[in-house]
Tab-separated table of C-alpha atoms in Angstrom:
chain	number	residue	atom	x	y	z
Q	275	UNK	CA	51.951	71.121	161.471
Q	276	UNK	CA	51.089	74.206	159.962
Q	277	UNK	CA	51.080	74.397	155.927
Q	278	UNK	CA	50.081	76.794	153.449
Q	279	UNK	CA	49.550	75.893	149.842
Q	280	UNK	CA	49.618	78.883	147.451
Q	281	UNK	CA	47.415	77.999	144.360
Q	282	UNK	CA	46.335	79.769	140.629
Q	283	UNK	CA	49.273	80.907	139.599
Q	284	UNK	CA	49.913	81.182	135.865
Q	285	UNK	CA	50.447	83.554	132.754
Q	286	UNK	CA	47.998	86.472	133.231
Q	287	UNK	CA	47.766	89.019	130.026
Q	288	UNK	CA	47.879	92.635	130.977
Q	289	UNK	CA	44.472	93.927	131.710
Q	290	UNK	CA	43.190	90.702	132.595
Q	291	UNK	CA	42.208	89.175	135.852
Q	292	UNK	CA	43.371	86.597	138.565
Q	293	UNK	CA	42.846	84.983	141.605
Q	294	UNK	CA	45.349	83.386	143.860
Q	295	UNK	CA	44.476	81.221	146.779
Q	296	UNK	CA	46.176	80.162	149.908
Q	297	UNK	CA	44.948	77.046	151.918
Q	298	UNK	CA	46.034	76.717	155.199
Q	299	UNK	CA	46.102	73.992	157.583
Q	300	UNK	CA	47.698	73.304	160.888
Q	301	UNK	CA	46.621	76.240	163.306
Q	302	UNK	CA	43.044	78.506	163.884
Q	303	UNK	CA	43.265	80.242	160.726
Q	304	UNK	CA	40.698	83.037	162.186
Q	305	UNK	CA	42.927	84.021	164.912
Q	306	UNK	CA	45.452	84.942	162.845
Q	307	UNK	CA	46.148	87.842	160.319
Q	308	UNK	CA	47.183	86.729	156.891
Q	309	UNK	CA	49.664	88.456	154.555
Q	310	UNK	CA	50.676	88.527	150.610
Q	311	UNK	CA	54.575	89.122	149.818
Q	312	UNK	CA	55.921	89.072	146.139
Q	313	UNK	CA	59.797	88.372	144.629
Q	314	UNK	CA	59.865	89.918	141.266
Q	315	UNK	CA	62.368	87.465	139.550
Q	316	UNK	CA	65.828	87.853	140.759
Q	317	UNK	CA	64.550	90.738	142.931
Q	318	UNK	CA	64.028	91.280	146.522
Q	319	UNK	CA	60.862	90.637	149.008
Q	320	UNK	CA	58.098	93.362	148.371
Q	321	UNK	CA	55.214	92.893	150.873
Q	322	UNK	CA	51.515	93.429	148.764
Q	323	UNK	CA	48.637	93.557	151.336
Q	324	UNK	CA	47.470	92.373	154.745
Q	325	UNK	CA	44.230	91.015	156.196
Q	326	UNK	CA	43.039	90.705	159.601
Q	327	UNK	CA	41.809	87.983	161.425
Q	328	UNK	CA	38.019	88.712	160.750
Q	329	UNK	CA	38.843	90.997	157.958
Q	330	UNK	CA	38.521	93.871	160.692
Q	331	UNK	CA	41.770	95.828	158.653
Q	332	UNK	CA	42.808	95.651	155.293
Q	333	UNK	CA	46.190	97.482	153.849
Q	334	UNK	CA	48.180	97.673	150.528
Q	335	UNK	CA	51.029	98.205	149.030
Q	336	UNK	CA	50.777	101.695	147.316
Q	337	UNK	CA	52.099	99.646	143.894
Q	338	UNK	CA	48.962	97.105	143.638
Q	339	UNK	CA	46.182	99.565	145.634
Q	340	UNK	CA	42.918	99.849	143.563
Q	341	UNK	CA	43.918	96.848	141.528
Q	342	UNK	CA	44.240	94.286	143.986
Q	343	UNK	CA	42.135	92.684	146.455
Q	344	UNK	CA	42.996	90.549	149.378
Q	345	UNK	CA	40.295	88.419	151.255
Q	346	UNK	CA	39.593	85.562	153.259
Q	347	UNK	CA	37.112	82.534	154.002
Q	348	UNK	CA	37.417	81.481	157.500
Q	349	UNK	CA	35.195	78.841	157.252
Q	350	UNK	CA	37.321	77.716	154.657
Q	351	UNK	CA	40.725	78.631	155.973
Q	352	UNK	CA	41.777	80.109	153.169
Q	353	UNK	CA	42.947	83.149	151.686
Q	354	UNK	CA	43.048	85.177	148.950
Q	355	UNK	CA	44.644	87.707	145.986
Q	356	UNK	CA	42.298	88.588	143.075
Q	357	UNK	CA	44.633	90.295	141.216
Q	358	UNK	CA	42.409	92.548	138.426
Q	359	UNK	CA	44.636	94.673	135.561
Q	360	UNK	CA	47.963	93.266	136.021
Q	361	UNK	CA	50.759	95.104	134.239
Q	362	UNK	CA	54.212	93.766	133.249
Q	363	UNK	CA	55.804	94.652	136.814
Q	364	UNK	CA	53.239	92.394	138.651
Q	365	UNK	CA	55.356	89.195	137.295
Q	366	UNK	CA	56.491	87.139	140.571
Q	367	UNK	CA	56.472	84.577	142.653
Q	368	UNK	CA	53.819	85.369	145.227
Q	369	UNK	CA	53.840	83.889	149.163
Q	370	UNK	CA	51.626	84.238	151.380
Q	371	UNK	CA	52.267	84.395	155.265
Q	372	UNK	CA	51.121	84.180	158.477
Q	373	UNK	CA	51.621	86.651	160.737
Q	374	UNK	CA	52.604	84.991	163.898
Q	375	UNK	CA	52.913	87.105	167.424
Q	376	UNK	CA	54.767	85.870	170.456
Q	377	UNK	CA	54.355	87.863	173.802
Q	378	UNK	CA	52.775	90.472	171.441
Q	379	UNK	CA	55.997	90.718	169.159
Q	380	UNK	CA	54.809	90.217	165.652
Q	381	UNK	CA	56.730	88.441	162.691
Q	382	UNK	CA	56.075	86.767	159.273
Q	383	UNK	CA	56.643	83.020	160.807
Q	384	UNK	CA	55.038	80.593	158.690
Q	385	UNK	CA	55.379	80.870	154.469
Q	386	UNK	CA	53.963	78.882	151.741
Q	387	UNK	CA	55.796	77.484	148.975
Q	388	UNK	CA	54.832	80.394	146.844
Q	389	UNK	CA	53.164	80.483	142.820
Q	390	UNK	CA	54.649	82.306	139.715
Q	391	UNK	CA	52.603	84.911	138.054
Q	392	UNK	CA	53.469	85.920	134.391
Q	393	UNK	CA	51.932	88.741	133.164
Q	394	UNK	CA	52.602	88.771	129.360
Q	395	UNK	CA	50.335	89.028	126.157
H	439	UNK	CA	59.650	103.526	156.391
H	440	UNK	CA	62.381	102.583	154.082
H	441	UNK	CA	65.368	99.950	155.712
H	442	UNK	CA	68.776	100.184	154.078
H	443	UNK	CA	70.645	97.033	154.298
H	444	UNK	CA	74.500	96.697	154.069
H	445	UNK	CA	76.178	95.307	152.456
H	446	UNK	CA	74.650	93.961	149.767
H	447	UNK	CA	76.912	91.270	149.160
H	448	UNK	CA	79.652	89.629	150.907
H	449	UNK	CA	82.147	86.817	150.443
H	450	UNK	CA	83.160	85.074	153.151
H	451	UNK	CA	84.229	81.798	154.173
H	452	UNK	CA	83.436	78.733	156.422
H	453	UNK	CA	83.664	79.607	160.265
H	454	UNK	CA	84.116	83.148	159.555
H	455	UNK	CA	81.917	86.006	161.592
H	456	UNK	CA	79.146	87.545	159.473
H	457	UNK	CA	77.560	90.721	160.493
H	458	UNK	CA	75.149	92.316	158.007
H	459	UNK	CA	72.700	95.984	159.531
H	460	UNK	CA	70.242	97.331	158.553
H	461	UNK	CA	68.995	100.897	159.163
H	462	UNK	CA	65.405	102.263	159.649
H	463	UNK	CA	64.662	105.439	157.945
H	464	UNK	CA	62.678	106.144	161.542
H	465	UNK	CA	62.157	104.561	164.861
H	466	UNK	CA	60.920	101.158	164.699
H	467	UNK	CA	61.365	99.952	168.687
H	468	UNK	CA	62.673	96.699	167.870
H	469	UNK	CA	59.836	96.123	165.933
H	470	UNK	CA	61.859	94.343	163.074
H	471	UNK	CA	62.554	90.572	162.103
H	472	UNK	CA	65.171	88.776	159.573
H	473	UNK	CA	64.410	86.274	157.404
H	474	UNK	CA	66.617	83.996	155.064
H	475	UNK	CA	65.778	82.947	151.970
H	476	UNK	CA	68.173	79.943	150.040
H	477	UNK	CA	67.782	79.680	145.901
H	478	UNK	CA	63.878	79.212	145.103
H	479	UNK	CA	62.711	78.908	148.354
H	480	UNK	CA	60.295	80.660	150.578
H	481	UNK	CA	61.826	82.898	153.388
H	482	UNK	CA	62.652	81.683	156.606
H	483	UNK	CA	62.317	83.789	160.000
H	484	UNK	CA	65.308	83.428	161.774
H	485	UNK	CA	65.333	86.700	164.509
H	486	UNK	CA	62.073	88.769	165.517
H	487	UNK	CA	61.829	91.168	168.303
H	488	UNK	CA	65.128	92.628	166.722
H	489	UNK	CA	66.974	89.708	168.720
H	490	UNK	CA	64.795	87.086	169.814
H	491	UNK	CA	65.645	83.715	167.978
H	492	UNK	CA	63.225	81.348	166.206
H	493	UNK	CA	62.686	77.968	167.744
H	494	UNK	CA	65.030	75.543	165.894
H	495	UNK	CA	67.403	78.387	164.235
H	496	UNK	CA	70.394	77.775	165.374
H	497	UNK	CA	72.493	79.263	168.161
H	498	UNK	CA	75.449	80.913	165.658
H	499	UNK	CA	72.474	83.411	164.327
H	500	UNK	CA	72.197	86.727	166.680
H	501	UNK	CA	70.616	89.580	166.560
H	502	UNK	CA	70.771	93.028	167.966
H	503	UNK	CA	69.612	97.257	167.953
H	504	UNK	CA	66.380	99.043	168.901
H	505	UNK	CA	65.526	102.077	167.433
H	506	UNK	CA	66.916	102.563	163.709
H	507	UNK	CA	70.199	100.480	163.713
H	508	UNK	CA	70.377	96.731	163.724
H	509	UNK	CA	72.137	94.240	162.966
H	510	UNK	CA	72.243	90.300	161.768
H	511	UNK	CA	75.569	88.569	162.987
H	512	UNK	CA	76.647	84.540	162.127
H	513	UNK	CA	79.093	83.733	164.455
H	514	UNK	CA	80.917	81.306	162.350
H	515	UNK	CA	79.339	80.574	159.171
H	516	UNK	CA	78.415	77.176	157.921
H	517	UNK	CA	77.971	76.222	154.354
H	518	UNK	CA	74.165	75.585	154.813
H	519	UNK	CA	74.068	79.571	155.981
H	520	UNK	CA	74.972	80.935	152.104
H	521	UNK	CA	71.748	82.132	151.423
H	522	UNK	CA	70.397	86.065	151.409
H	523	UNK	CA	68.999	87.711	154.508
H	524	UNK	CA	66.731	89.967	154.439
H	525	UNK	CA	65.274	92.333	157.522
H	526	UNK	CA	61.755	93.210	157.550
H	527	UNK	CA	59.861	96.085	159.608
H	528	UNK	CA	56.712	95.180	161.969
H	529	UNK	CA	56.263	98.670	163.101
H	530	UNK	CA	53.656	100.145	160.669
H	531	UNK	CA	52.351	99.623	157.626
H	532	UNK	CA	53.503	99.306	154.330
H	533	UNK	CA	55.689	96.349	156.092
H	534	UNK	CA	58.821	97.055	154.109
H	535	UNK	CA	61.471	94.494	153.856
H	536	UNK	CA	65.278	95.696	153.257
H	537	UNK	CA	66.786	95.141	149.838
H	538	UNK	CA	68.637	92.115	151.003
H	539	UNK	CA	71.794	90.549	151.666
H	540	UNK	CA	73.520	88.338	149.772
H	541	UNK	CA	76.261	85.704	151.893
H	542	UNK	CA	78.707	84.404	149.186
H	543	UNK	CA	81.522	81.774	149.207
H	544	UNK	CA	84.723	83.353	149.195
């Protein structure tokens, strides 16, 4: 069964720094690209970055670029957000996803349960 | 590439036909999915390929377009499907989701 388990959420003041993780389980994590998506609170679904497989590509949102960095330990099967000067707008719940393919058709198919970021002094 | 959903909200009632677009601000193929997302929950993929279903979603969920137009239809809603939908762009990056949907009970 595949599972991923957002972690290190919490209340992050403005300026500061932190680092989310996503353990995954269930599947070849290394054959599969890995993505970060955000819900502000009562807002919609803004994606934040991808990662590929073997970290051959890396993209960003234009709203976290230079601030944020995704990564990933295959050995580990896990992946990452550090998240360095967060401002106000960066409060949400962040998921991460897998991005599953089928006959080379490509869709966000697996999610985690997500964790709440506060950024507040 | 920006996607416009519409509406934004609806009321509607059990076993009634739901049909909710969204518009690409370009061509996408039918390089777009929909997700749905219930009250403090993580989205759900329901439709990639612009109309191929999930295994285990059920039968009453279609979808349909290629190109910039598509749409999301619920054949006869249930009271498990009030939730909001969202449809999300695989084409290119940034990976931009629509604003979302939201399926009230009337």
């Amino acid at each position: 069964e595949v599972q991923l388990v957002e972690s290190g959420g919490g209340l992050v003041k403005p300026g500061g720094s932190l680092r989310l993780s996503c353990a995954a389980s269930g599947f070849i994590f290394s054959d599969y690209s890995m993505n970060w998506v955000r819900q502000a609170p009562g807002k919609g679904l803004e994606w934040v970055a991808s990662i590929g497989g073997s970290s051959t590509y890396i993209y960003y949102a234009d709203s976290v670029k230079g601030r944020f960095t995704i990564s990933r330990d295959n050995a580990k099967s896990s992946l990452y957000l550090q998240m360095n000067s967060p401002r106000a707008e960066d409060t949400a719940v962040y998921y991460c996803a897998r991005l599953g393919y089928t006959s080379s058709w490509y869709h966000f198919d697996y999610w985690g349960q997500g964790t709440l970021v506060t950024v507040s002094s | 590439i920006q996607l416009t959903q519409s509406p934004s909200s609806l009321s509607a009632s059990v076993g009634d036909r739901v049909t909710i677009t969204c518009r690409a601000s370009q061509g996408i193929r039918s390089e777009l999915a929909w997700y749905q997302q219930k009250s403090g929950k993580a989205p759900k993929l329901l439709i990639y390929a612009a109309s191929t279903l999930q295994s285990g979603v059920p039968s009453r969920f279609s979808g349909s377009g290629s190109g910039t137009d598509f749409s999301l239809t619920i054949s006869s809603l249930q009271p498990e499907d009030f939730a909001t939908y969202y449809c999300q762009q695989v084409n290119s990056y940034p990976r931009t989701f629509g604003q979302g949907t939201k399926v009230e009970i009337k």
